[in-house]
Structure formats: C-alpha cells, structure tokens
XYZ file of C-alpha atoms in Angstrom:
669
model
C 0.000 0.000 0.000
C 2.810 2.399 0.857
C 4.429 1.683 -2.504
C 1.186 2.544 -4.353
C 0.717 5.773 -2.390
C 4.391 6.661 -2.908
C 4.158 6.052 -6.653
C 1.009 8.199 -6.883
C 2.706 11.015 -4.964
C 5.738 10.757 -7.214
C 3.599 11.017 -10.360
C 1.733 14.015 -8.930
C 5.047 15.662 -8.021
C 6.411 15.110 -11.547
C 3.239 16.525 -13.108
C 3.478 19.525 -10.830
C 7.108 20.113 -11.753
C 6.365 19.969 -15.479
C 3.491 22.424 -15.033
C 5.572 24.877 -13.006
C 8.404 24.696 -15.532
C 5.880 25.444 -18.301
C 4.670 28.482 -16.354
C 8.238 29.665 -15.795
C 9.051 29.199 -19.512
C 6.100 31.409 -20.411
C 7.322 34.177 -18.080
C 10.837 33.861 -19.479
C 9.443 34.077 -23.024
C 7.924 37.453 -22.088
C 11.364 38.866 -21.225
C 12.932 37.337 -24.345
C 10.199 38.964 -26.458
C 11.012 42.306 -24.812
C 14.681 41.935 -25.791
C 13.686 40.813 -29.313
C 11.559 43.938 -29.699
C 13.978 46.595 -28.453
C 17.559 45.517 -29.171
C 17.246 44.765 -32.952
C 15.285 47.965 -33.555
C 17.985 50.037 -31.899
C 20.662 48.083 -33.743
C 18.987 48.642 -37.119
C 18.619 52.354 -36.405
C 22.252 52.716 -35.319
C 23.587 50.218 -37.907
C 25.131 48.077 -35.159
C 25.497 44.549 -36.602
C 25.858 42.894 -33.200
C 22.611 44.333 -31.897
C 20.777 43.451 -35.118
C 22.070 39.886 -34.845
C 20.267 39.484 -31.491
C 16.950 39.192 -33.370
C 17.519 35.664 -34.661
C 18.572 33.875 -31.433
C 15.869 35.799 -29.558
C 13.194 34.620 -32.036
C 14.441 31.043 -31.711
C 14.543 31.240 -27.917
C 11.049 32.693 -27.726
C 9.700 29.878 -29.900
C 11.424 27.154 -27.874
C 10.196 28.591 -24.563
C 6.600 28.949 -25.745
C 6.736 25.461 -27.317
C 7.893 24.000 -23.992
C 5.117 25.855 -22.166
C 2.528 24.533 -24.623
C 3.923 21.005 -24.254
C 3.663 21.308 -20.450
C 0.008 22.352 -20.707
C -0.665 19.476 -23.117
C 0.990 17.093 -20.642
C -1.359 18.347 -17.912
C -4.412 17.624 -20.081
C -3.190 14.207 -21.235
C -2.394 13.082 -17.680
C -5.619 14.639 -16.261
C -3.785 16.878 -13.823
C -6.782 18.269 -11.923
C -4.616 20.495 -9.776
C -4.700 22.858 -12.781
C -7.861 24.971 -13.004
C -7.904 24.918 -16.816
C -7.819 21.103 -16.908
C -10.666 20.894 -14.382
C -12.840 23.255 -16.422
C -12.141 21.681 -19.840
C -11.340 18.004 -19.418
C -12.522 14.740 -17.871
C -10.762 11.460 -17.139
C -13.201 9.447 -19.327
C -12.747 11.682 -22.360
C -11.102 10.025 -25.424
C -7.395 10.844 -25.802
C -7.918 12.903 -28.980
C -10.199 15.284 -27.092
C -7.892 15.426 -24.096
C -5.257 16.797 -26.484
C -7.605 19.118 -28.354
C -9.010 20.291 -25.029
C -5.748 22.227 -24.721
C -7.006 24.753 -27.285
C -10.745 24.181 -26.752
C -10.859 27.085 -24.302
C -9.823 30.716 -24.109
C -6.521 30.393 -22.227
C -5.233 27.372 -24.135
C -6.279 28.778 -27.497
C -4.378 31.995 -26.745
C -1.294 29.958 -25.863
C -1.660 28.176 -29.225
C -1.996 31.617 -30.888
C 1.269 32.748 -29.252
C 3.015 29.478 -30.147
C 2.140 29.949 -33.826
C 3.170 33.610 -33.622
C 6.559 32.566 -32.235
C 6.810 29.836 -34.893
C 6.372 32.372 -37.693
C 8.960 34.638 -36.084
C 11.421 31.749 -35.814
C 10.653 30.767 -39.420
C 11.586 34.267 -40.547
C 14.895 33.793 -38.740
C 15.432 30.339 -40.292
C 14.503 31.195 -43.878
C 15.259 34.921 -44.030
C 19.030 34.675 -44.066
C 19.268 36.351 -47.474
C 17.204 39.366 -46.426
C 19.063 42.641 -45.874
C 20.240 42.570 -42.217
C 18.428 45.768 -41.205
C 15.123 44.668 -42.733
C 15.398 41.226 -41.150
C 16.131 42.761 -37.755
C 13.150 45.098 -38.004
C 10.778 42.354 -39.168
C 11.777 40.136 -36.253
C 11.549 43.076 -33.838
C 7.979 43.881 -34.904
C 7.101 40.188 -34.660
C 8.636 40.147 -31.191
C 6.556 43.177 -30.214
C 3.357 41.387 -31.195
C 4.481 38.376 -29.177
C 5.281 40.624 -26.207
C 1.772 42.116 -26.230
C 0.036 38.750 -26.366
C 2.314 37.164 -23.781
C 1.465 40.030 -21.426
C -2.234 39.552 -22.193
C -1.996 35.821 -21.453
C -0.010 36.106 -18.231
C -1.917 39.047 -16.727
C -5.511 38.241 -17.747
C -5.680 34.618 -18.932
C -2.967 32.580 -17.216
C -3.428 28.914 -18.212
C -1.302 27.653 -15.293
C -3.469 28.774 -12.371
C -3.812 26.117 -9.659
C -6.807 24.784 -7.730
C -6.677 25.182 -3.928
C -8.772 22.013 -3.534
C -8.355 19.798 -6.617
C -11.524 17.801 -7.469
C -11.539 14.094 -8.286
C -12.541 14.757 -11.897
C -13.059 17.558 -14.377
C -16.127 19.278 -15.852
C -15.436 18.016 -19.397
C -14.822 19.867 -22.661
C -17.701 21.605 -24.406
C -19.423 18.676 -26.197
C -19.693 20.671 -29.427
C -15.880 20.712 -29.557
C -15.555 16.941 -29.124
C -15.375 16.247 -32.830
C -12.452 15.465 -35.190
C -13.376 18.301 -37.561
C -13.217 20.924 -34.852
C -10.116 19.330 -33.341
C -8.104 20.475 -36.369
C -10.091 23.572 -37.322
C -8.577 26.005 -34.732
C -4.888 25.191 -35.430
C -5.317 25.748 -39.166
C -7.355 28.892 -38.594
C -4.727 30.268 -36.219
C -1.956 29.468 -38.694
C -3.850 31.734 -41.088
C -4.784 34.459 -38.600
C -1.342 34.643 -37.048
C 0.467 34.093 -40.339
C -0.815 37.473 -41.474
C 1.312 38.970 -38.706
C 4.326 38.349 -40.965
C 2.832 40.515 -43.719
C 2.165 43.150 -41.053
C 5.741 42.906 -39.750
C 7.168 43.239 -43.262
C 4.934 46.260 -43.909
C 5.899 48.046 -40.682
C 9.593 47.179 -41.158
C 9.499 48.581 -44.702
C 7.820 51.772 -43.470
C 10.447 52.220 -40.728
C 13.207 51.618 -43.264
C 11.541 53.922 -45.766
C 11.775 51.598 -48.769
C 9.105 49.577 -50.565
C 10.238 48.069 -53.869
C 9.861 45.034 -56.111
C 12.058 42.935 -53.828
C 9.792 43.729 -50.876
C 6.798 42.559 -52.922
C 8.627 39.298 -53.630
C 9.520 38.812 -49.962
C 6.052 39.448 -48.526
C 4.161 37.186 -50.936
C 5.217 33.729 -49.601
C 4.218 34.632 -46.056
C 0.868 36.029 -47.161
C 0.265 33.039 -49.420
C 1.023 30.579 -46.606
C -1.391 32.418 -44.291
C -4.081 32.461 -46.990
C -3.696 28.704 -47.572
C -4.074 27.947 -43.873
C -7.053 30.305 -43.591
C -8.708 28.563 -46.546
C -8.256 25.145 -44.923
C -9.363 26.433 -41.510
C -12.527 28.101 -42.828
C -13.397 25.007 -44.889
C -12.944 22.726 -41.858
C -15.151 25.002 -39.751
C -17.837 25.069 -42.431
C -17.695 21.291 -42.844
C -17.960 20.818 -39.069
C -21.008 23.095 -38.867
C -22.587 21.158 -41.747
C -22.440 17.680 -40.227
C -22.192 18.407 -36.488
C -24.733 21.121 -35.641
C -27.565 19.336 -37.434
C -29.182 22.435 -38.920
C -28.311 21.424 -42.467
C -26.361 24.532 -43.482
C -22.709 25.247 -44.127
C -22.468 28.989 -43.361
C -24.559 31.053 -40.958
C -22.907 34.489 -41.313
C -22.177 34.201 -37.595
C -19.963 37.090 -36.334
C -17.128 34.680 -35.571
C -17.411 33.046 -38.997
C -17.257 36.520 -40.498
C -14.210 37.318 -38.355
C -12.290 34.595 -40.215
C -13.763 35.415 -43.618
C -12.756 39.096 -43.605
C -8.991 38.422 -43.243
C -9.321 35.792 -45.980
C -10.782 38.347 -48.395
C -8.173 40.989 -47.525
C -5.329 38.436 -47.754
C -6.551 37.468 -51.240
C -6.488 41.148 -52.222
C -3.004 41.511 -50.710
C -1.694 38.555 -52.716
C -2.880 40.078 -55.980
C -1.718 43.568 -55.030
C 1.773 42.352 -54.107
C 2.079 40.944 -57.635
C 1.759 44.481 -59.011
C 4.402 45.764 -56.576
C 6.761 42.986 -57.613
C 6.201 43.231 -61.365
C 5.554 46.927 -61.884
C 6.476 48.727 -58.606
C 2.948 50.168 -58.481
C 0.214 50.095 -55.798
C 2.842 50.355 -53.055
C 0.771 52.369 -50.604
C -2.316 50.229 -51.243
C -0.358 47.005 -50.675
C 1.160 48.264 -47.430
C -2.308 49.326 -46.261
C -3.737 45.885 -47.090
C -0.938 44.193 -45.121
C -1.819 46.322 -42.089
C -5.573 45.866 -42.426
C -5.335 42.090 -42.989
C -3.673 41.541 -39.622
C -5.950 44.167 -38.124
C -8.950 42.033 -39.033
C -7.235 39.071 -37.387
C -6.929 41.115 -34.188
C -10.577 42.146 -34.486
C -11.454 38.456 -34.777
C -9.579 37.734 -31.544
C -11.454 40.592 -29.872
C -14.870 39.392 -31.090
C -14.376 35.816 -29.857
C -12.963 36.775 -26.465
C -14.593 40.032 -25.387
C -18.124 38.822 -24.695
C -19.653 41.500 -26.942
C -21.369 38.819 -29.038
C -22.995 35.483 -28.292
C -21.797 32.685 -30.547
C -21.220 28.948 -30.522
C -17.630 29.858 -31.463
C -17.009 32.379 -28.671
C -14.340 31.485 -26.098
C -14.777 34.017 -23.304
C -17.161 36.623 -21.912
C -14.798 38.656 -19.738
C -14.948 42.434 -20.441
C -11.479 42.915 -18.894
C -9.982 40.641 -21.522
C -11.932 42.455 -24.210
C -10.539 45.822 -23.125
C -6.974 44.442 -23.115
C -7.424 42.999 -26.621
C -8.975 46.248 -27.820
C -5.928 48.097 -26.478
C -3.592 45.704 -28.342
C -5.579 46.221 -31.545
C -5.526 50.008 -31.120
C -1.801 49.993 -30.369
C -0.711 48.023 -33.411
C -3.286 49.298 -35.869
C -3.012 52.901 -34.689
C 0.780 52.799 -34.634
C 1.039 51.179 -38.063
C -1.462 53.551 -39.673
C 0.289 56.571 -38.129
C 3.595 55.349 -39.516
C 1.880 54.737 -42.857
C 0.707 58.360 -42.959
C 4.126 59.675 -41.928
C 5.917 57.673 -44.647
C 3.537 58.511 -47.488
C 6.300 60.160 -49.544
C 8.336 56.931 -49.862
C 5.373 55.004 -51.265
C 5.198 56.721 -54.646
C 4.720 54.347 -57.562
C 7.085 54.096 -60.515
C 5.143 51.915 -62.933
C 2.685 53.416 -65.393
C -0.058 51.322 -66.962
C -2.998 51.786 -69.303
C -6.666 51.455 -68.421
C -6.709 48.118 -70.228
C -3.934 46.064 -68.630
C -3.388 43.347 -66.074
C -2.577 46.023 -63.511
C -6.001 47.640 -64.012
C -7.804 44.314 -63.664
C -5.829 43.560 -60.490
C -6.890 46.971 -59.138
C -10.515 46.027 -59.922
C -9.939 42.677 -58.184
C -8.652 44.505 -55.111
C -11.545 46.968 -55.044
C -14.131 44.178 -55.233
C -12.444 42.104 -52.517
C -11.989 45.113 -50.242
C -15.598 46.280 -50.680
C -16.846 42.724 -50.078
C -14.821 42.601 -46.845
C -16.208 46.012 -45.839
C -19.780 44.792 -46.428
C -19.142 41.783 -44.184
C -17.569 44.065 -41.565
C -20.535 46.443 -41.551
C -23.020 43.578 -41.279
C -21.025 42.030 -38.437
C -20.470 45.154 -36.368
C -23.723 47.032 -37.026
C -25.820 45.256 -34.346
C -23.234 46.294 -31.743
C -23.122 49.879 -33.035
C -26.918 50.051 -33.071
C -27.161 48.874 -29.469
C -24.407 51.193 -28.209
C -25.463 54.364 -30.033
C -29.213 53.978 -30.553
C -30.160 51.501 -27.805
C -31.811 49.278 -30.399
C -31.242 45.534 -30.670
C -30.887 44.479 -34.297
C -30.076 41.194 -35.963
C -28.222 41.199 -39.287
C -28.537 37.805 -40.923
C -28.447 35.895 -44.170
C -30.830 38.120 -46.220
C -28.612 41.192 -45.753
C -25.371 39.387 -46.568
C -26.824 37.577 -49.575
C -28.153 40.829 -50.995
C -25.168 43.063 -50.184
C -22.230 40.660 -50.574
C -23.212 38.479 -53.535
C -23.090 41.138 -56.328
C -19.465 42.037 -55.545
C -18.384 38.404 -55.502
C -20.217 37.691 -58.765
C -18.435 40.653 -60.354
C -15.125 39.330 -59.002
C -15.766 35.904 -60.517
C -16.654 37.476 -63.858
C -13.429 39.531 -63.930
C -10.956 36.840 -62.784
C -10.431 34.930 -66.077
C -10.055 38.177 -68.022
C -7.562 39.663 -65.562
C -5.474 36.469 -65.467
C -4.951 36.610 -69.237
C -4.383 40.346 -69.653
C -0.822 41.406 -70.594
C 1.097 43.766 -68.313
C 1.207 47.530 -68.892
C -1.007 47.696 -71.996
C -3.454 45.224 -73.512
C -5.863 44.827 -76.385
C -9.174 43.635 -75.005
C -10.266 42.035 -78.270
C -7.326 39.622 -78.335
C -8.002 38.408 -74.775
C -11.760 38.140 -75.234
C -11.347 36.103 -78.428
C -9.340 33.527 -76.477
C -12.044 33.413 -73.797
C -14.939 33.242 -76.270
C -15.324 29.420 -76.021
C -15.459 29.677 -72.214
C -18.131 32.410 -72.463
C -20.198 30.407 -74.960
C -20.026 27.285 -72.801
C -20.990 29.259 -69.682
C -24.025 30.762 -71.435
C -24.971 27.301 -72.741
C -24.877 25.938 -69.197
C -27.079 28.843 -68.066
C -29.632 28.134 -70.794
C -29.612 24.368 -70.210
C -30.043 24.555 -66.439
C -32.707 27.232 -66.721
C -34.643 25.086 -69.207
C -34.417 21.977 -67.004
C -35.581 23.621 -63.793
C -39.173 24.754 -63.350
C -40.536 27.278 -60.906
C -37.153 27.961 -59.340
C -35.050 31.102 -58.813
C -32.240 32.165 -61.107
C -29.647 31.412 -58.407
C -28.837 27.913 -59.663
C -28.435 28.728 -63.370
C -26.471 31.938 -62.737
C -24.242 30.217 -60.168
C -23.415 27.331 -62.504
C -22.806 29.769 -65.380
C -20.314 31.718 -63.250
C -18.677 28.488 -62.072
C -18.310 27.259 -65.662
C -16.833 30.610 -66.699
C -14.249 30.437 -63.900
C -13.235 26.802 -64.429
C -13.107 26.880 -68.235
C -11.544 30.356 -68.161
C -8.774 29.048 -65.882
C -8.123 26.113 -68.228
C -8.111 28.522 -71.193
C -5.493 30.612 -69.373
C -3.345 27.516 -68.948
C -3.748 26.453 -72.581
C -2.983 29.973 -73.856
C 0.393 29.860 -72.123
C 1.343 26.969 -74.366
C 0.808 29.174 -77.423
C 1.962 27.510 -80.625
C 4.549 25.416 -78.808
C 4.279 21.648 -78.439
C 2.037 20.211 -75.755
C 5.099 19.369 -73.668
C 5.499 23.085 -72.931
C 2.602 22.786 -70.478
C 4.751 20.503 -68.332
C 7.494 23.115 -68.197
C 5.312 25.974 -66.963
C 6.099 27.521 -63.602
C 4.316 26.047 -60.594
C 2.823 29.441 -59.872
C 0.987 29.267 -63.219
C -0.526 25.940 -62.266
C -1.265 27.266 -58.797
C -3.200 30.244 -60.136
C -5.241 28.060 -62.499
C -6.057 25.474 -59.800
C -7.026 28.161 -57.251
C -9.284 30.031 -59.696
C -10.905 26.770 -60.807
C -11.372 25.826 -57.144
C -13.280 29.061 -56.563
C -15.530 28.115 -59.485
C -16.173 24.651 -58.026
C -17.086 26.166 -54.639
C -19.478 28.646 -56.279
C -21.127 25.743 -58.152
C -21.573 23.856 -54.877
C -23.076 26.845 -53.067
C -25.443 27.633 -55.946
C -26.560 24.021 -56.330
C -27.187 23.496 -52.621
C -29.063 26.763 -52.075
C -31.129 26.567 -55.275
C -32.165 22.910 -55.416
C -32.113 21.572 -51.859
C -35.132 19.425 -50.888
C -36.248 19.322 -47.247
C -38.730 17.375 -45.138
C -39.496 17.902 -41.422
C -41.930 15.593 -39.605
C -42.511 13.243 -36.674
C -41.623 9.659 -37.618
C -42.405 6.361 -35.969
C -40.095 3.355 -36.099
C -40.701 1.485 -39.349
C -42.203 4.546 -41.088
C -40.931 5.740 -44.507
C -40.947 8.939 -46.503
C -39.996 9.835 -50.062
C -37.855 12.892 -50.789
C -36.466 13.901 -54.214
C -36.779 10.313 -55.452
C -35.138 8.724 -52.376
C -36.965 6.435 -49.954
C -35.961 7.062 -46.324
C -37.044 4.553 -43.658
C -36.569 4.944 -39.903
C -35.976 1.278 -39.071
C -35.247 1.564 -35.346
C -34.121 3.874 -32.548
C -31.895 2.608 -29.746
C -30.041 3.936 -26.729
C -26.227 3.620 -26.948
C -23.672 4.270 -24.189
C -20.602 6.141 -25.471
C -17.306 6.722 -23.626
C -18.553 9.955 -22.029
C -22.037 10.415 -23.475
C -25.401 8.685 -23.930
C -26.673 8.508 -27.497
C -30.109 8.118 -29.042
C -29.152 6.483 -32.352
C -31.441 5.918 -35.305
C -31.011 3.237 -37.955
C -32.154 4.809 -41.229
C -32.335 2.851 -44.483
C -31.773 4.863 -47.658
C -32.975 3.351 -50.957
C -33.982 4.363 -54.458
C -36.119 2.486 -56.941
C -36.140 -0.491 -54.608
C -32.330 -0.660 -54.370
C -30.741 -0.193 -50.934
C -28.053 2.518 -51.005
C -26.869 2.955 -47.418
C -27.779 2.686 -43.743
C -27.411 6.004 -41.921
C -27.003 6.400 -38.157
C -28.032 9.887 -37.005
C -27.508 10.495 -33.288
C -28.760 12.753 -30.535
C -26.056 12.697 -27.851
C -26.236 13.845 -24.241
C -23.085 14.520 -22.204
C -23.960 14.026 -18.495
C -20.937 15.866 -17.074
C -21.444 19.001 -19.178
C -25.240 18.434 -19.251
C -25.354 19.387 -22.931
C -26.882 17.709 -26.006
C -25.307 17.553 -29.449
C -26.523 16.390 -32.846
C -24.691 14.005 -35.177
C -26.212 13.994 -38.655
C -26.332 10.824 -40.722
C -25.015 11.651 -44.193
C -24.679 9.592 -47.365
C -22.082 11.528 -49.318
C -22.133 11.496 -53.097
C -20.414 13.348 -55.925
C -23.606 15.042 -57.097
C -25.617 15.085 -53.859
C -25.754 14.372 -50.125
C -28.676 12.717 -48.383
C -28.717 14.177 -44.873
C -30.891 12.981 -41.975
C -31.189 14.226 -38.378
C -33.032 12.606 -35.474
C -34.354 14.834 -32.731
C -36.147 14.491 -29.410
C -38.928 11.989 -28.686
C -42.417 13.491 -29.045
C -45.275 13.394 -26.533
C -47.580 11.532 -28.901
C -44.913 8.991 -29.814
C -42.300 8.992 -32.540
C -39.267 11.175 -33.046
C -38.617 14.586 -34.559
C -37.000 13.808 -37.896
C -35.484 16.048 -40.552
C -34.201 14.929 -43.932
C -32.560 16.785 -46.795
C -31.258 16.072 -50.274
C -28.450 18.544 -50.957
C -27.220 18.763 -54.570
C -23.489 19.443 -55.111
C -22.883 19.879 -51.357
C -19.416 18.362 -51.393
C -18.323 20.652 -54.215
C -18.193 23.455 -51.641
C -15.347 21.805 -49.714
C -13.833 20.177 -52.803
C -13.408 23.662 -54.260
C -11.793 24.861 -51.025
C -9.335 21.957 -51.221
C -8.515 22.954 -54.796
C -7.962 26.583 -53.758
C -5.589 25.512 -50.984
C -3.833 23.108 -53.364
C -3.408 25.911 -55.896
C -1.888 28.092 -53.196
C 0.478 25.273 -52.225
C 1.601 24.883 -55.863
C 2.371 28.584 -56.047
C 4.150 28.533 -52.704
C 6.407 25.723 -53.919
C 7.555 27.820 -56.888
C 11.234 28.593 -56.346
C 10.748 32.164 -57.577
C 8.632 32.997 -54.541
C 11.109 31.932 -51.902
C 12.463 34.727 -49.777
C 16.044 33.932 -50.707
C 15.228 34.043 -54.409
C 13.800 37.506 -54.025
C 16.883 38.652 -52.175
C 19.234 37.210 -54.779
C 17.333 38.981 -57.523
C 17.676 42.242 -55.646
C 21.432 41.813 -55.297
C 21.836 40.975 -58.988
C 20.064 44.180 -59.938
C 22.557 46.063 -57.845
C 20.165 47.445 -55.247
C 22.177 47.946 -52.076
C 21.152 45.901 -49.072
C 21.380 48.882 -46.777
C-alpha cells in the first residue's frame, strides 16, 4: 500500500514540476520577447550589426520557450492533472485521448497559448529562412514580430494565465464543451490560427518597410510567400469550420454568417487582395501604398477576430470568453498596433510613390478592380457584423443582421469578381488589347451561357440562383483552363509541363473558386427538405429517395449517452446505405449535441437528423437532399492546393527575391 501511495505522490510531483516549468518558460518568453523587440530595432537604427544579430537567437529562444510551455500544458491535459484549473474546467478522465489533447485549445486560455506558439513559430521561421534578407530589414521584421508576441504574452499572463492552480483539486473535471468533441473541430482552430497569425508576418514586413523607408519590387517578392502561406491555412481552416457546422450542428447549413465566422472570412478576403496587389508591386512597382495598407488591415482584421471571440460582446457557438477585462486588453492591443502602423503609414507617405505606369486596359487595371471588389466585399461583411453592436451602443436598439442582408449586399461584388478573374489572369502587363483576350475566352463564355440556358430550361418554378451560379462556375473553371492552354501558345504540348508552378497554382485556385461557387449555388437553389414526426418502421420519399426509420436505440458512449437511429436509404427499390443519425447527451457538461447521418455522393448528399422523442410517440425527424454539397469543400481543397503549388515555386522563396535584388545592384542597406 505504501508503494502505491508513494508512486502516486511521485507522479503528482512530476506533473506539478512539469506544469511549473511550463509556467516559468512562459514568463521567461515574455522577457525574451522584450529583448527581441527593443535591441534589434535600436541596432537597425544605429547600424550596429551585433545588436541586429540578437533578433535571430531571440526569435528562436522565444519559440522554444513557448513550445515548452505549450507542451507542459498538453501534458497536464493528457495526464488529467486536476490540480490545474484549466484542466478541471475543460477536461474529464473518461474523455477520449484525442479530445484530451484538443481540449488544450478548446478554451480561451489554451487557445491563446496556441496563438502565441504559432506567432513565435512564424517569427522563428523568418529567422530560419530569411538569411538572405538585408540585415536591417530582417532585424526590423523580427523586432515587430517580437513586439506582437510581447503584447500577447502580457495579455496571457496578466488576464488569462493557463497555469493557475486549484486550492482544492476535485476528483474529476467538468469536461470539454461537447460541441468541440469532434475530429473536424479538433483540427479547425490550429489551421485557422496558422492563417490568422500568419498574417502577422505581412504586417511585420509592412511596418519594417515603413520604418526603413523603402518599398520596392524585392519587398513585394519577400512578402508574398508569407501572405500566401497564411491564406492557404485560412482557406483550410474556414473550410474545416464550415464542414464541421454542416455535419455536427444538425441544422443542415454550411455557413450562418455568424460574427465569428465573419471574423475569419474578412482576413481571408483581404489576404486574397493583398496577394494580388503584391504581384503588381513585384512586377511593376505600383500600388505600393495600397499594398502596405492591405498588409496592415489584414492583420488588423485578425486582431478584431480575436477581440470578437474573447470580449463577450457577441454570443456565438464559437465564442471562447465573456470577460470584459480581456476584451478591453485585446482592444488596447488592436488600437496599439493598428493605430501605430497607420500613423507610420501616414508619416511615410512620400516613400510610397509608384514608378510603374499602366494603361486602363492592362493586367494592372484588372488587379486593381480585383482589389476593389475584394476590399468592398470585406467592408460589407464588416458592416453587417459590427452594425448590431453599433446600433445597441449608439441607438439603444437591438438588431439582428442575418443571411438576407449578406446575400443581398455581398453576392453582387463576388459575382463581379468571378466574372473579372479569367479576363484579368490573361491580360498582358502595362497595356493590352481587349479584343485579343476576349477572343481567347470566347469558347469559355459560350459554354458558360450554354450551361445557363440548359439549367434554366431543365428547372421549373425555381429562382435564377442555380443557373447563374453554374454559369459563373463554368466561366471560372473553363476560363482558368483557357489561361493555362494559352500559355502553351503555338509550342508543343510538352510546354505545359514546363510551366512555372505558380501558373498551375493560379489556375487550380481560380478553378477551385468556381467549383465552390457551383456547390453553393446548387445546394441553395435545389435543396429538398422534409421535417416531420416519424415512428419506427415509417418511410418517406424525398427527391426520389426512400428514407425509412428502421429503429431507434439507446447507446452508451465513452462519455455520453446517445439516441441512435437506424435509417435505411434506398432508391427504386435498391438499398443505397444505412445512416445512423444520433442525438447525444453529455452528463458531465449536461449538454446535447446532434450528429447527422449523411450519405455523401459526388452530385448530392442525403442528410438525416433525429431529434427528441415526441409526446404523442415517434421522433422529430429532418431529412434533406443537398445537390453538389461536397463541391463546396472540394473547391476549397482545390484553392488551398493551388496556393500550395504557387508557394512551392522557387521564384517565390524569400532567398530568391533577395538574390534577384542583389543581382540588380540594389544595395542591401
């Protein structure tokens, strides 16, 4: 008995030591971030190489310290260390291991530590891969990145410390929010944070360039890989969140225009504009001031997203915290970095003059149009998201801005963007002849109009959303393929294999956008729905499918109790699949969740949801047939894949940009 008690005490002591070391590492990281912020900036200003060189080891040290702290917190969750308040509030000993790990970031404090870890990772990556950058620029970039880390480390330690102890540790925890106990949402936050926080690198490059007083083609080449990486991660993160909402929440939709959803969508739109704008800076040394402004605003929207999810000003299934003190701290961080960057932007306006001149008809002009449409679309989403708060604060009126507003106000700008993309991708630089480009795109236009006419003729009594959406999707996909084929010219077919990866990346990403638009249009225009009370053994017919509720049984899960239906799906007498929709109840958290039963297909999903038992007998039962549903996320995968192809192009590596600068004879300092 003594040996068992001694072993238990030893394990508890070891867990406590690991936790305390993680807390100490986080405090030490704060001081390292302070050094990383001040010393390189002074060194760059004074041209002291030794002081500038401090930036790289400081960035590495900050990353290692934060990584150790995150590992210590993960260890506490995995080992169910209930002496830690955060583990008590967000874990349980019976929880599956996957959700013990993901419980680390399934709460406010842990998610902020993950945010800081990714921030430190990007700073360290700039130190690892930015060796060919001019020393002063590299030092300033890392110093700005360190300053962001310093602010968030202070926020974490002073308002949201994840290592607070319990005076009287309980025997077990209160469990993680059941909605977060799902594989889709386990991976959604890390990818989303990689996108959110990745935009800090574009911000750091913008502020460093403003301090240095030089924005040129080389800067455009350097900032693009970081922005592209952030955009890829944001695309994956948003798609995972949408997919999770589709199959987990049981309401049958994929996007609710929730304020927190919008908080991730706005940086995505601005990052897309920044990517296209940086191309003009790199190729033509134009749009410098606009590109710098986009880099600032993109990260600003990321900070606004952090404020929305953690301030308590909105109620959302995605919100982490409702503490006004935290909201004020985050608002101060946002004001500090956005206000400081915009002030510097105004002070440095004279160094942002453009050199390139271009005609009204040129690729530059179409990229400007692209930027305007993306920026206005982001502004529309911002207004719709923030207006209920403004209305309540200023006019004492509670308003709800939902899907009708966003569909009406946002859709026209995105349709115009889709219409312009194939034309802009094929326009020559500086000066173009519209007739030559339009002749090449004529087959794509004819095919798109044919699709419009065909779909409109086949559907009866429906809105124009489906036909117009599929026409736009066809225009984007075929236009992207036309762009690829045009680059072959009169050369042999083998020339296509020798094209740059960035060319393939652009085509795949634009086609992916078309596929997503097709999926959204098909689902919204042609979805069939049935809501009723069903008895066991009862059947219904929906859009040609026979759906039978064969049985309902009670199932005990690892940390939940499930009401599970057995649903037979058939068509024309042929059995297709057996679906198992669930209504789960988590006793510890005392919360229900819904697990939809879905038969996925290339052209449609059949989607069934079982609800609560009814007083008169039977079960609440909802069923849907959703045309082209999976095209939404298939298109997102294509967009991310296109971004990855472009990112792998050797021309877009930071070192390549630096080498090009040196060859042209531009001095490093």
